[in-house]
PDB file of C-alpha atoms in Angstrom:
ATOM      1  CA  MET A   1      19.258  29.205  -9.598  1.00 40.00           C
ATOM      2  CA  THR A   2      18.790  31.889 -12.789  1.00 47.00           C
ATOM      3  CA  THR A   3      15.930  34.675 -11.995  1.00 49.00           C
ATOM      4  CA  THR A   4      13.164  32.002 -14.604  1.00 49.00           C
ATOM      5  CA  ALA A   5      14.078  28.881 -13.129  1.00 49.00           C
ATOM      6  CA  ALA A   6      13.137  30.411  -9.651  1.00 48.00           C
ATOM      7  CA  LEU A   7       9.696  32.125 -10.988  1.00 45.00           C
ATOM      8  CA  ALA A   8       9.079  28.761 -12.088  1.00 45.00           C
ATOM      9  CA  ARG A   9       8.873  27.176  -9.118  1.00 48.00           C
ATOM     10  CA  THR A  10       7.201  29.582  -8.180  1.00 46.00           C
ATOM     11  CA  ARG A  11       3.869  29.309 -10.472  1.00 47.00           C
ATOM     12  CA  VAL A  12       1.114  26.384 -10.986  1.00 51.00           C
ATOM     13  CA  LEU A  13      -0.067  25.553 -14.605  1.00 58.00           C
ATOM     14  CA  ASP A  14      -3.084  26.110 -14.212  1.00 63.00           C
ATOM     15  CA  ARG A  15      -4.198  26.116 -18.007  1.00 74.00           C
ATOM     16  CA  THR A  16      -1.444  22.884 -19.068  1.00 92.00           C
ATOM     17  CA  ARG A  17      -3.406  18.846 -18.893  1.00 96.00           C
ATOM     18  CA  VAL A  18      -0.825  17.045 -18.592  1.00 97.00           C
ATOM     19  CA  LEU A  19      -1.115  13.485 -18.798  1.00 98.00           C
ATOM     20  CA  VAL A  20       2.232  10.945 -18.019  1.00 98.00           C
ATOM     21  CA  LEU A  21       1.779   7.490 -19.987  1.00 98.00           C
ATOM     22  CA  ALA A  22       3.776   5.157 -17.404  1.00 97.00           C
ATOM     23  CA  LEU A  23       3.737   1.256 -16.014  1.00 95.00           C
ATOM     24  CA  LYS A  24       7.104  -0.859 -15.574  1.00 91.00           C
ATOM     25  CA  ALA A  25       6.299  -3.386 -18.470  1.00 82.00           C
ATOM     26  CA  GLY A  26       7.792  -3.134 -21.709  1.00 74.00           C
ATOM     27  CA  GLY A  27       5.980  -3.223 -25.058  1.00 77.00           C
ATOM     28  CA  THR A  28       2.816  -1.649 -23.211  1.00 78.00           C
ATOM     29  CA  ALA A  29       1.099   0.499 -25.915  1.00 91.00           C
ATOM     30  CA  LYS A  30       2.638   4.058 -24.456  1.00 94.00           C
ATOM     31  CA  THR A  31       4.280   4.811 -27.574  1.00 95.00           C
ATOM     32  CA  SER A  32       1.201   3.633 -29.747  1.00 95.00           C
ATOM     33  CA  THR A  33      -1.177   5.363 -27.078  1.00 97.00           C
ATOM     34  CA  CYS A  34       1.666   8.675 -27.048  1.00 97.00           C
ATOM     35  CA  THR A  35       1.697   9.387 -30.891  1.00 97.00           C
ATOM     36  CA  SER A  36      -1.854   8.299 -31.840  1.00 97.00           C
ATOM     37  CA  LEU A  37      -3.391  10.550 -28.291  1.00 98.00           C
ATOM     38  CA  SER A  38      -0.837  13.623 -29.464  1.00 98.00           C
ATOM     39  CA  THR A  39      -1.917  13.198 -33.277  1.00 98.00           C
ATOM     40  CA  ILE A  40      -5.767  13.536 -32.895  1.00 98.00           C
ATOM     41  CA  LEU A  41      -5.492  16.014 -30.196  1.00 98.00           C
ATOM     42  CA  ALA A  42      -3.728  18.107 -32.369  1.00 98.00           C
ATOM     43  CA  GLN A  43      -6.290  17.565 -34.760  1.00 97.00           C
ATOM     44  CA  ARG A  44      -8.988  18.414 -32.944  1.00 97.00           C
ATOM     45  CA  GLY A  45      -7.179  22.339 -31.834  1.00 96.00           C
ATOM     46  CA  TYR A  46      -5.163  21.512 -28.738  1.00 97.00           C
ATOM     47  CA  LYS A  47      -1.304  22.753 -29.402  1.00 97.00           C
ATOM     48  CA  VAL A  48       0.019  19.513 -27.937  1.00 98.00           C
ATOM     49  CA  LEU A  49       3.648  18.962 -26.534  1.00 98.00           C
ATOM     50  CA  VAL A  50       4.917  15.369 -26.297  1.00 98.00           C
ATOM     51  CA  ILE A  51       7.980  14.646 -24.374  1.00 98.00           C
ATOM     52  CA  ASP A  52       9.972  11.969 -25.034  1.00 97.00           C
ATOM     53  CA  LEU A  53      11.584  10.674 -21.969  1.00 96.00           C
ATOM     54  CA  ASP A  54      12.503   6.760 -23.800  1.00 94.00           C
ATOM     55  CA  PRO A  55      15.773   6.148 -24.311  1.00 93.00           C
ATOM     56  CA  GLN A  56      14.407   3.614 -26.965  1.00 93.00           C
ATOM     57  CA  CYS A  57      13.027   7.245 -28.229  1.00 95.00           C
ATOM     58  CA  ASN A  58      10.271   5.607 -29.966  1.00 95.00           C
ATOM     59  CA  SER A  59       8.307   8.647 -29.867  1.00 97.00           C
ATOM     60  CA  SER A  60      10.329  10.608 -31.989  1.00 97.00           C
ATOM     61  CA  GLN A  61      10.834   7.755 -33.995  1.00 95.00           C
ATOM     62  CA  VAL A  62       7.356   8.288 -34.835  1.00 96.00           C
ATOM     63  CA  LEU A  63       6.995  11.811 -34.895  1.00 97.00           C
ATOM     64  CA  GLY A  64       9.490  12.446 -37.327  1.00 95.00           C
ATOM     65  CA  TYR A  65      13.115  12.350 -35.196  1.00 96.00           C
ATOM     66  CA  SER A  66      14.730   9.052 -35.709  1.00 92.00           C
ATOM     67  CA  ALA A  67      18.062  11.025 -36.972  1.00 90.00           C
ATOM     68  CA  PHE A  68      18.928  14.968 -35.445  1.00 92.00           C
ATOM     69  CA  ARG A  69      20.255  17.424 -37.837  1.00 89.00           C
ATOM     70  CA  ASP A  70      23.726  19.014 -36.546  1.00 88.00           C
ATOM     71  CA  GLY A  71      23.120  20.751 -33.388  1.00 91.00           C
ATOM     72  CA  GLN A  72      19.430  19.933 -32.896  1.00 93.00           C
ATOM     73  CA  LEU A  73      18.841  19.596 -29.192  1.00 96.00           C
ATOM     74  CA  GLY A  74      17.395  16.849 -27.249  1.00 95.00           C
ATOM     75  CA  ILE A  75      16.314  15.865 -24.376  1.00 95.00           C
ATOM     76  CA  THR A  76      19.095  14.870 -23.150  1.00 93.00           C
ATOM     77  CA  ASP A  77      20.590  18.192 -23.769  1.00 93.00           C
ATOM     78  CA  VAL A  78      17.597  19.259 -21.128  1.00 93.00           C
ATOM     79  CA  MET A  79      18.665  16.857 -18.380  1.00 90.00           C
ATOM     80  CA  LYS A  80      22.274  17.771 -18.964  1.00 87.00           C
ATOM     81  CA  GLN A  81      21.481  21.481 -17.907  1.00 88.00           C
ATOM     82  CA  THR A  82      23.034  23.216 -21.285  1.00 90.00           C
ATOM     83  CA  THR A  83      19.338  24.232 -22.948  1.00 94.00           C
ATOM     84  CA  GLU A  84      15.507  25.461 -21.443  1.00 95.00           C
ATOM     85  CA  LEU A  85      12.978  22.729 -21.893  1.00 96.00           C
ATOM     86  CA  LYS A  86      11.233  25.426 -24.206  1.00 97.00           C
ATOM     87  CA  ASP A  87      14.577  25.463 -26.202  1.00 97.00           C
ATOM     88  CA  ALA A  88      14.624  21.782 -27.477  1.00 97.00           C
ATOM     89  CA  VAL A  89      10.976  22.096 -28.674  1.00 98.00           C
ATOM     90  CA  ILE A  90      10.537  21.109 -31.974  1.00 98.00           C
ATOM     91  CA  GLN A  91       7.100  20.500 -34.362  1.00 98.00           C
ATOM     92  CA  ALA A  92       6.148  17.067 -35.087  1.00 98.00           C
ATOM     93  CA  ARG A  93       6.231  15.802 -38.627  1.00 97.00           C
ATOM     94  CA  TYR A  94       5.971  12.874 -40.920  1.00 95.00           C
ATOM     95  CA  GLN A  95       7.880  11.225 -44.069  1.00 91.00           C
ATOM     96  CA  VAL A  96       6.334  11.658 -47.392  1.00 91.00           C
ATOM     97  CA  ASP A  97       9.381  11.320 -49.290  1.00 89.00           C
ATOM     98  CA  ASP A  98      12.797   9.900 -50.261  1.00 88.00           C
ATOM     99  CA  ILE A  99      15.478  11.574 -48.018  1.00 86.00           C
ATOM    100  CA  ASP A 100      17.111  14.019 -50.022  1.00 88.00           C
ATOM    101  CA  PRO A 101      20.690  14.135 -48.023  1.00 86.00           C
ATOM    102  CA  GLU A 102      21.252  18.491 -49.607  1.00 87.00           C
ATOM    103  CA  ASN A 103      17.575  18.770 -48.226  1.00 89.00           C
ATOM    104  CA  PRO A 104      16.727  16.867 -45.812  1.00 87.00           C
ATOM    105  CA  ASP A 105      13.865  18.604 -44.180  1.00 89.00           C
ATOM    106  CA  ALA A 106      11.982  18.725 -47.607  1.00 92.00           C
ATOM    107  CA  ALA A 107      10.990  14.856 -46.879  1.00 90.00           C
ATOM    108  CA  PHE A 108       8.859  15.548 -44.273  1.00 94.00           C
ATOM    109  CA  HIS A 109       5.280  17.317 -44.141  1.00 96.00           C
ATOM    110  CA  LEU A 110       5.312  19.338 -40.417  1.00 97.00           C
ATOM    111  CA  ILE A 111       1.928  18.231 -38.209  1.00 98.00           C
ATOM    112  CA  GLU A 112      -0.397  21.410 -36.899  1.00 97.00           C
ATOM    113  CA  ASN A 113       0.105  22.759 -33.124  1.00 98.00           C
ATOM    114  CA  LEU A 114       1.615  18.942 -32.556  1.00 98.00           C
ATOM    115  CA  TYR A 115       5.226  19.902 -31.002  1.00 98.00           C
ATOM    116  CA  ILE A 116       7.519  17.587 -28.615  1.00 98.00           C
ATOM    117  CA  VAL A 117      11.368  17.587 -27.303  1.00 98.00           C
ATOM    118  CA  PRO A 118      12.626  14.363 -28.792  1.00 98.00           C
ATOM    119  CA  GLY A 119      14.983  11.908 -27.958  1.00 95.00           C
ATOM    120  CA  ASN A 120      18.628  11.689 -30.127  1.00 93.00           C
ATOM    121  CA  ILE A 121      18.649   7.480 -30.478  1.00 92.00           C
ATOM    122  CA  ASP A 122      22.349   8.440 -31.393  1.00 91.00           C
ATOM    123  CA  ASP A 123      23.309  10.472 -28.218  1.00 91.00           C
ATOM    124  CA  PRO A 124      25.515   8.580 -26.334  1.00 88.00           C
ATOM    125  CA  ASP A 125      24.081   9.708 -23.138  1.00 87.00           C
ATOM    126  CA  ILE A 126      21.030   8.624 -24.347  1.00 85.00           C
ATOM    127  CA  ASP A 127      21.099   5.607 -22.696  1.00 83.00           C
ATOM    128  CA  GLU A 128      22.748   7.238 -19.502  1.00 83.00           C
ATOM    129  CA  ALA A 129      19.420   9.275 -18.026  1.00 77.00           C
ATOM    130  CA  GLU A 130      19.301   7.666 -15.051  1.00 74.00           C
ATOM    131  CA  ARG A 131      23.311   8.555 -14.388  1.00 78.00           C
ATOM    132  CA  LEU A 132      22.833  11.882 -16.185  1.00 75.00           C
ATOM    133  CA  LEU A 133      19.755  12.815 -13.010  1.00 77.00           C
ATOM    134  CA  ASN A 134      21.601  11.681 -10.333  1.00 73.00           C
ATOM    135  CA  ASP A 135      24.783  13.447 -11.115  1.00 66.00           C
ATOM    136  CA  HIS A 136      24.945  17.014  -8.728  1.00 58.00           C
ATOM    137  CA  ARG A 137      26.030  19.069 -11.800  1.00 59.00           C
ATOM    138  CA  ASN A 138      22.607  18.002 -13.968  1.00 52.00           C
ATOM    139  CA  ALA A 139      18.746  18.742 -13.817  1.00 55.00           C
ATOM    140  CA  ASP A 140      17.108  17.774 -10.290  1.00 65.00           C
ATOM    141  CA  SER A 141      14.282  15.879  -9.793  1.00 82.00           C
ATOM    142  CA  TYR A 142      11.933  19.317 -10.636  1.00 90.00           C
ATOM    143  CA  TRP A 143      13.215  20.049 -14.156  1.00 91.00           C
ATOM    144  CA  ILE A 144      10.264  19.004 -15.773  1.00 94.00           C
ATOM    145  CA  ARG A 145       7.890  20.335 -13.509  1.00 93.00           C
ATOM    146  CA  ASP A 146       9.910  24.052 -13.505  1.00 92.00           C
ATOM    147  CA  GLY A 147      10.182  23.757 -17.473  1.00 95.00           C
ATOM    148  CA  LEU A 148       7.069  23.462 -17.985  1.00 95.00           C
ATOM    149  CA  ALA A 149       5.631  25.989 -15.324  1.00 93.00           C
ATOM    150  CA  ASP A 150       8.269  28.313 -17.789  1.00 93.00           C
ATOM    151  CA  MET A 151       5.977  27.480 -20.832  1.00 95.00           C
ATOM    152  CA  GLU A 152       2.289  27.747 -18.696  1.00 90.00           C
ATOM    153  CA  GLY A 153      -0.043  29.560 -21.572  1.00 90.00           C
ATOM    154  CA  GLN A 154       1.726  27.427 -24.688  1.00 95.00           C
ATOM    155  CA  TRP A 155       0.654  23.852 -24.414  1.00 96.00           C
ATOM    156  CA  ASP A 156      -3.208  23.049 -23.789  1.00 96.00           C
ATOM    157  CA  VAL A 157      -1.523  19.395 -23.149  1.00 97.00           C
ATOM    158  CA  VAL A 158       1.843  17.677 -22.568  1.00 98.00           C
ATOM    159  CA  LEU A 159       2.294  13.975 -23.002  1.00 98.00           C
ATOM    160  CA  ILE A 160       4.858  12.148 -20.895  1.00 98.00           C
ATOM    161  CA  ASP A 161       6.191   9.113 -22.489  1.00 97.00           C
ATOM    162  CA  CYS A 162       8.106   7.427 -19.779  1.00 96.00           C
ATOM    163  CA  PRO A 163      10.646   3.976 -19.731  1.00 94.00           C
ATOM    164  CA  ALA A 164       9.213   0.936 -19.167  1.00 92.00           C
ATOM    165  CA  THR A 165      11.265   1.328 -15.250  1.00 91.00           C
ATOM    166  CA  TYR A 166      10.229   3.883 -12.066  1.00 93.00           C
ATOM    167  CA  GLY A 167      14.377   5.279 -11.816  1.00 90.00           C
ATOM    168  CA  ARG A 168      14.354   9.341 -11.660  1.00 90.00           C
ATOM    169  CA  THR A 169      13.431   9.663 -15.176  1.00 92.00           C
ATOM    170  CA  THR A 170       9.927   8.251 -14.611  1.00 94.00           C
ATOM    171  CA  VAL A 171       9.807  10.630 -11.501  1.00 93.00           C
ATOM    172  CA  THR A 172      10.862  13.491 -12.912  1.00 94.00           C
ATOM    173  CA  ALA A 173       7.726  12.450 -15.295  1.00 96.00           C
ATOM    174  CA  PHE A 174       5.329  12.051 -12.152  1.00 96.00           C
ATOM    175  CA  ILE A 175       6.963  14.778 -10.237  1.00 94.00           C
ATOM    176  CA  ALA A 176       5.356  17.725 -13.096  1.00 95.00           C
ATOM    177  CA  LEU A 177       1.840  16.272 -11.488  1.00 95.00           C
ATOM    178  CA  ASP A 178       1.089  18.840  -7.794  1.00 91.00           C
ATOM    179  CA  LYS A 179      -1.634  19.956  -6.754  1.00 90.00           C
ATOM    180  CA  ASN A 180      -1.948  22.635  -8.808  1.00 88.00           C
ATOM    181  CA  VAL A 181      -1.850  20.696 -11.609  1.00 92.00           C
ATOM    182  CA  ASP A 182      -4.348  19.051 -14.077  1.00 94.00           C
ATOM    183  CA  GLY A 183      -2.367  15.845 -14.494  1.00 96.00           C
ATOM    184  CA  GLU A 184      -2.639  12.528 -13.947  1.00 97.00           C
ATOM    185  CA  VAL A 185      -0.808   8.871 -14.561  1.00 98.00           C
ATOM    186  CA  ILE A 186      -2.831   6.904 -17.484  1.00 98.00           C
ATOM    187  CA  PRO A 187      -1.151   3.260 -17.892  1.00 96.00           C
ATOM    188  CA  PRO A 188      -1.684   1.883 -20.866  1.00 95.00           C
ATOM    189  CA  VAL A 189      -2.005  -2.032 -20.674  1.00 93.00           C
ATOM    190  CA  LEU A 190      -2.009  -4.806 -22.941  1.00 90.00           C
ATOM    191  CA  CYS A 191      -4.455  -7.289 -22.931  1.00 86.00           C
ATOM    192  CA  THR A 192      -2.455  -9.998 -24.075  1.00 76.00           C
ATOM    193  CA  TYR A 193      -0.608 -11.450 -20.935  1.00 67.00           C
ATOM    194  CA  LYS A 194      -1.716 -10.578 -17.377  1.00 64.00           C
ATOM    195  CA  GLU A 195      -1.323  -6.986 -16.111  1.00 70.00           C
ATOM    196  CA  ALA A 196      -2.879  -6.677 -12.775  1.00 67.00           C
ATOM    197  CA  GLY A 197       0.647  -6.352 -10.915  1.00 82.00           C
ATOM    198  CA  ALA A 198       1.835  -4.010 -13.252  1.00 90.00           C
ATOM    199  CA  LEU A 199      -0.751  -1.669 -12.151  1.00 92.00           C
ATOM    200  CA  VAL A 200      -0.831  -2.755  -8.271  1.00 92.00           C
ATOM    201  CA  ARG A 201       3.088  -1.726  -8.607  1.00 93.00           C
ATOM    202  CA  LEU A 202       2.462   1.379 -10.270  1.00 95.00           C
ATOM    203  CA  GLU A 203      -0.186   2.620  -7.743  1.00 96.00           C
ATOM    204  CA  LYS A 204       2.094   1.698  -4.985  1.00 96.00           C
ATOM    205  CA  LYS A 205       4.994   3.773  -6.653  1.00 95.00           C
ATOM    206  CA  LEU A 206       2.429   6.694  -6.740  1.00 97.00           C
ATOM    207  CA  GLU A 207       1.867   6.206  -2.966  1.00 97.00           C
ATOM    208  CA  GLU A 208       5.385   6.694  -2.284  1.00 95.00           C
ATOM    209  CA  ILE A 209       5.858  10.036  -3.686  1.00 94.00           C
ATOM    210  CA  ARG A 210       2.753  10.961  -2.361  1.00 95.00           C
ATOM    211  CA  GLU A 211       4.660  10.226   1.311  1.00 95.00           C
ATOM    212  CA  GLN A 212       7.534  11.443   1.028  1.00 93.00           C
ATOM    213  CA  ARG A 213       8.184  14.746   2.746  1.00 93.00           C
ATOM    214  CA  LYS A 214      10.413  16.428   0.331  1.00 89.00           C
ATOM    215  CA  TYR A 215       7.587  16.463  -2.192  1.00 91.00           C
ATOM    216  CA  ILE A 216       4.865  16.327   0.283  1.00 92.00           C
ATOM    217  CA  VAL A 217       5.501  20.368   0.919  1.00 91.00           C
ATOM    218  CA  LYS A 218       5.754  20.803  -2.691  1.00 90.00           C
ATOM    219  CA  GLY A 219       2.553  19.738  -3.553  1.00 92.00           C
ATOM    220  CA  ILE A 220       3.704  16.629  -5.463  1.00 94.00           C
ATOM    221  CA  GLU A 221       0.323  14.518  -6.202  1.00 95.00           C
ATOM    222  CA  PRO A 222       0.148  11.990  -8.886  1.00 97.00           C
ATOM    223  CA  ARG A 223      -2.116   9.611  -9.136  1.00 97.00           C
ATOM    224  CA  MET A 224      -3.328   7.105 -11.502  1.00 97.00           C
ATOM    225  CA  LYS A 225      -7.310   8.021 -12.430  1.00 96.00           C
ATOM    226  CA  ARG A 226      -7.551   6.243 -15.476  1.00 97.00           C
ATOM    227  CA  VAL A 227      -6.055   2.758 -17.242  1.00 96.00           C
ATOM    228  CA  LEU A 228      -6.473   2.100 -20.908  1.00 96.00           C
ATOM    229  CA  ALA A 229      -6.539  -1.646 -22.050  1.00 94.00           C
ATOM    230  CA  CYS A 230      -4.363  -2.148 -25.418  1.00 92.00           C
ATOM    231  CA  SER A 231      -5.019  -4.892 -27.763  1.00 89.00           C
ATOM    232  CA  ALA A 232      -7.673  -5.663 -26.266  1.00 90.00           C
ATOM    233  CA  PRO A 233      -9.434  -8.802 -27.885  1.00 90.00           C
ATOM    234  CA  ASN A 234     -11.909  -9.091 -30.711  1.00 84.00           C
ATOM    235  CA  ALA A 235     -13.941 -11.339 -33.139  1.00 79.00           C
ATOM    236  CA  SER A 236     -10.641 -12.025 -34.973  1.00 78.00           C
ATOM    237  CA  PHE A 237      -7.949 -11.896 -32.131  1.00 83.00           C
ATOM    238  CA  GLY A 238      -7.402 -13.130 -29.814  1.00 81.00           C
ATOM    239  CA  LYS A 239      -7.464 -16.419 -27.194  1.00 85.00           C
ATOM    240  CA  ALA A 240      -8.589 -17.748 -23.501  1.00 87.00           C
ATOM    241  CA  GLU A 241      -6.039 -15.825 -21.676  1.00 85.00           C
ATOM    242  CA  HIS A 242      -6.586 -12.101 -23.431  1.00 87.00           C
ATOM    243  CA  TRP A 243      -9.858 -12.384 -22.569  1.00 91.00           C
ATOM    244  CA  LYS A 244      -9.539 -13.589 -19.227  1.00 89.00           C
ATOM    245  CA  THR A 245      -6.663 -10.566 -18.810  1.00 89.00           C
ATOM    246  CA  LEU A 246      -9.344  -8.465 -19.698  1.00 91.00           C
ATOM    247  CA  ALA A 247     -12.205  -9.627 -17.736  1.00 92.00           C
ATOM    248  CA  GLU A 248     -10.028  -8.877 -14.782  1.00 90.00           C
ATOM    249  CA  LEU A 249      -8.882  -5.480 -15.612  1.00 91.00           C
ATOM    250  CA  GLN A 250     -12.962  -4.912 -15.961  1.00 93.00           C
ATOM    251  CA  GLU A 251     -13.149  -6.450 -12.993  1.00 92.00           C
ATOM    252  CA  ALA A 252     -10.454  -4.612 -11.223  1.00 91.00           C
ATOM    253  CA  TYR A 253     -10.444  -0.887 -12.640  1.00 93.00           C
ATOM    254  CA  GLY A 254     -14.198  -0.917 -14.653  1.00 90.00           C
ATOM    255  CA  GLU A 255     -14.836   1.896 -12.913  1.00 92.00           C
ATOM    256  CA  VAL A 256     -11.732   4.054 -14.687  1.00 96.00           C
ATOM    257  CA  LEU A 257     -11.218   1.757 -17.375  1.00 97.00           C
ATOM    258  CA  LEU A 258     -11.722   4.044 -20.610  1.00 97.00           C
ATOM    259  CA  PRO A 259     -12.652   2.805 -24.314  1.00 97.00           C
ATOM    260  CA  LEU A 260     -10.795   0.383 -25.227  1.00 96.00           C
ATOM    261  CA  VAL A 261      -8.069  -0.526 -28.401  1.00 95.00           C
ATOM    262  CA  HIS A 262      -8.825  -3.022 -29.719  1.00 92.00           C
ATOM    263  CA  TRP A 263      -5.644  -5.038 -31.373  1.00 87.00           C
ATOM    264  CA  SER A 264      -4.894  -4.384 -34.198  1.00 89.00           C
ATOM    265  CA  GLY A 265      -2.491  -5.223 -37.806  1.00 87.00           C
ATOM    266  CA  GLU A 266      -1.981  -1.105 -38.165  1.00 88.00           C
ATOM    267  CA  MET A 267      -0.055  -0.650 -35.110  1.00 88.00           C
ATOM    268  CA  PRO A 268       3.360  -1.420 -35.629  1.00 86.00           C
ATOM    269  CA  LYS A 269       3.238  -0.130 -39.022  1.00 89.00           C
ATOM    270  CA  ILE A 270       4.209   3.048 -36.485  1.00 88.00           C
ATOM    271  CA  TYR A 271       7.644   2.645 -36.895  1.00 86.00           C
ATOM    272  CA  ARG A 272       8.128   1.325 -40.193  1.00 84.00           C
ATOM    273  CA  ASP A 273       6.131   4.656 -41.763  1.00 86.00           C
ATOM    274  CA  ASP A 274       7.596   6.997 -38.984  1.00 89.00           C
ATOM    275  CA  CYS A 275       4.016   8.238 -38.798  1.00 94.00           C
ATOM    276  CA  PRO A 276       1.306   8.445 -36.368  1.00 96.00           C
ATOM    277  CA  VAL A 277      -1.815   5.829 -37.415  1.00 96.00           C
ATOM    278  CA  PRO A 278      -4.332   8.441 -37.038  1.00 97.00           C
ATOM    279  CA  ILE A 279      -2.411  10.853 -40.234  1.00 97.00           C
ATOM    280  CA  PHE A 280      -1.163   7.043 -42.637  1.00 94.00           C
ATOM    281  CA  ALA A 281      -4.913   5.559 -41.191  1.00 95.00           C
ATOM    282  CA  PRO A 282      -6.775   8.096 -40.113  1.00 96.00           C
ATOM    283  CA  ASN A 283     -10.497   5.524 -41.014  1.00 96.00           C
ATOM    284  CA  SER A 284      -8.808   2.296 -39.415  1.00 95.00           C
ATOM    285  CA  MET A 285      -9.544   0.416 -36.133  1.00 94.00           C
ATOM    286  CA  PRO A 286      -7.237   2.115 -33.865  1.00 95.00           C
ATOM    287  CA  ALA A 287      -7.109   5.347 -35.177  1.00 97.00           C
ATOM    288  CA  GLN A 288     -11.697   6.009 -34.606  1.00 97.00           C
ATOM    289  CA  GLU A 289     -10.786   3.415 -30.921  1.00 97.00           C
ATOM    290  CA  TYR A 290      -8.237   6.031 -29.812  1.00 97.00           C
ATOM    291  CA  ARG A 291     -10.390   9.246 -30.158  1.00 98.00           C
ATOM    292  CA  LYS A 292     -12.757   7.652 -28.416  1.00 98.00           C
ATOM    293  CA  VAL A 293     -10.341   7.624 -25.573  1.00 98.00           C
ATOM    294  CA  ALA A 294      -9.593  10.941 -26.309  1.00 98.00           C
ATOM    295  CA  THR A 295     -13.264  11.917 -25.923  1.00 97.00           C
ATOM    296  CA  ALA A 296     -13.466   9.723 -22.597  1.00 97.00           C
ATOM    297  CA  LEU A 297     -10.535  12.159 -21.275  1.00 97.00           C
ATOM    298  CA  GLY A 298     -12.948  15.461 -21.947  1.00 96.00           C
ATOM    299  CA  PHE A 299     -10.862  16.310 -24.989  1.00 96.00           C
ATOM    300  CA  ALA A 300     -13.863  17.569 -27.428  1.00 95.00           C
ATOM    301  CA  ASP A 301     -13.206  18.748 -30.815  1.00 94.00           C
ATOM    302  CA  ARG A 302     -12.439  22.576 -30.943  1.00 91.00           C
ATOM    303  CA  ARG A 303     -12.982  22.711 -34.354  1.00 87.00           C
ATOM    304  CA  GLY A 304     -16.337  21.086 -34.759  1.00 74.00           C
ATOM    305  CA  LEU A 305     -15.130  17.839 -36.909  1.00 56.00           C
ATOM    306  CA  THR A 306     -16.817  14.755 -36.377  1.00 48.00           C
ATOM    307  CA  ALA A 307     -14.766  12.262 -34.718  1.00 45.00           C
TER     308      ALA A 307
END
C-alpha cells in the first residue's frame, strides 16, 4: 500500500458532503437528478464533484464527455488501479457549437465549480466493472472511500451516480458513507409506476451492509435519509396510477420526502443537447423544483443570488 493510500484510510471526510444516488430500478431519474443538482450546487458557489459509476455513462454525456480524447482518464482506469481517483477528475462542460475535429474543446463551455470523474462509453472495460472490482489485482471495496479521503478539503459536495443494481460497483459507493462522513443515499423514485418495493429493497441492502462485521469495524453506515419523488403527476400529466403511487410514497415516506419534481418534457432534452437542464432551461419547472430540492438538502446559495 502506498503512503498516500495508507493516510487516506486513516482520515475522515469532515469537510465534504457525499450524496449517493441509487435505486435498483432503471430509468428512475438518477442521472437527471445527479446532473441537475450538481449544476445547481455549482451555480450556488459550492465546489462539486460527480462520480459516474453507471456503465451507460449518462452523467458523463450530459456533463460534456460523450466522447473521450486520446489519453483521457476515466472511471475504469481508477478501478484497474492504473490511476488515482483524483487524477481522473476533469471539469464539467456543455456543448455550445459544432465540433471542429482540429479543436474539439472549442465547442464547449466549462461549468464553473463543477467537475466529474467520467465514464467512457467506448471503453471496452466499461461494462466489466463488476469483474474488475472482483479481481484481486484491481481496486478493492474501499477505492471510492479512500480516493475521496485523499482529496479531503477539495470538494464541498460529491454526488455519485450509481447503476441500477446493488452489485459491487454500487456497494463501493455505499461504503464511502462511514459514520464520520456527512452523507446519505438518496433514491430518486418515479411516480409513473409503483416503487415502494424498490425502496424496501434498498433499505434492506443498506442494513445488510451496516451489519457486516468487516464494515462495522470500519464504521461503515450507509443510510437512506431522504426520498426524492420524480415525474410526479400534475394538472397536465398523470393518470390514476401515478396519483396513487404518489399518495403511497407520501404516506410511507412523508417525513423524509423531498420537494416533488414533477413530470416535464424538458428533462429528456438533456441527452439530446448534452447539457444539464438548469443551464439550457434555467427557468423551467424542473430547474426550479431541483433548486427547491437543493435548498431542502441544506445547500443555501453562497452567492446571495435568488433561488
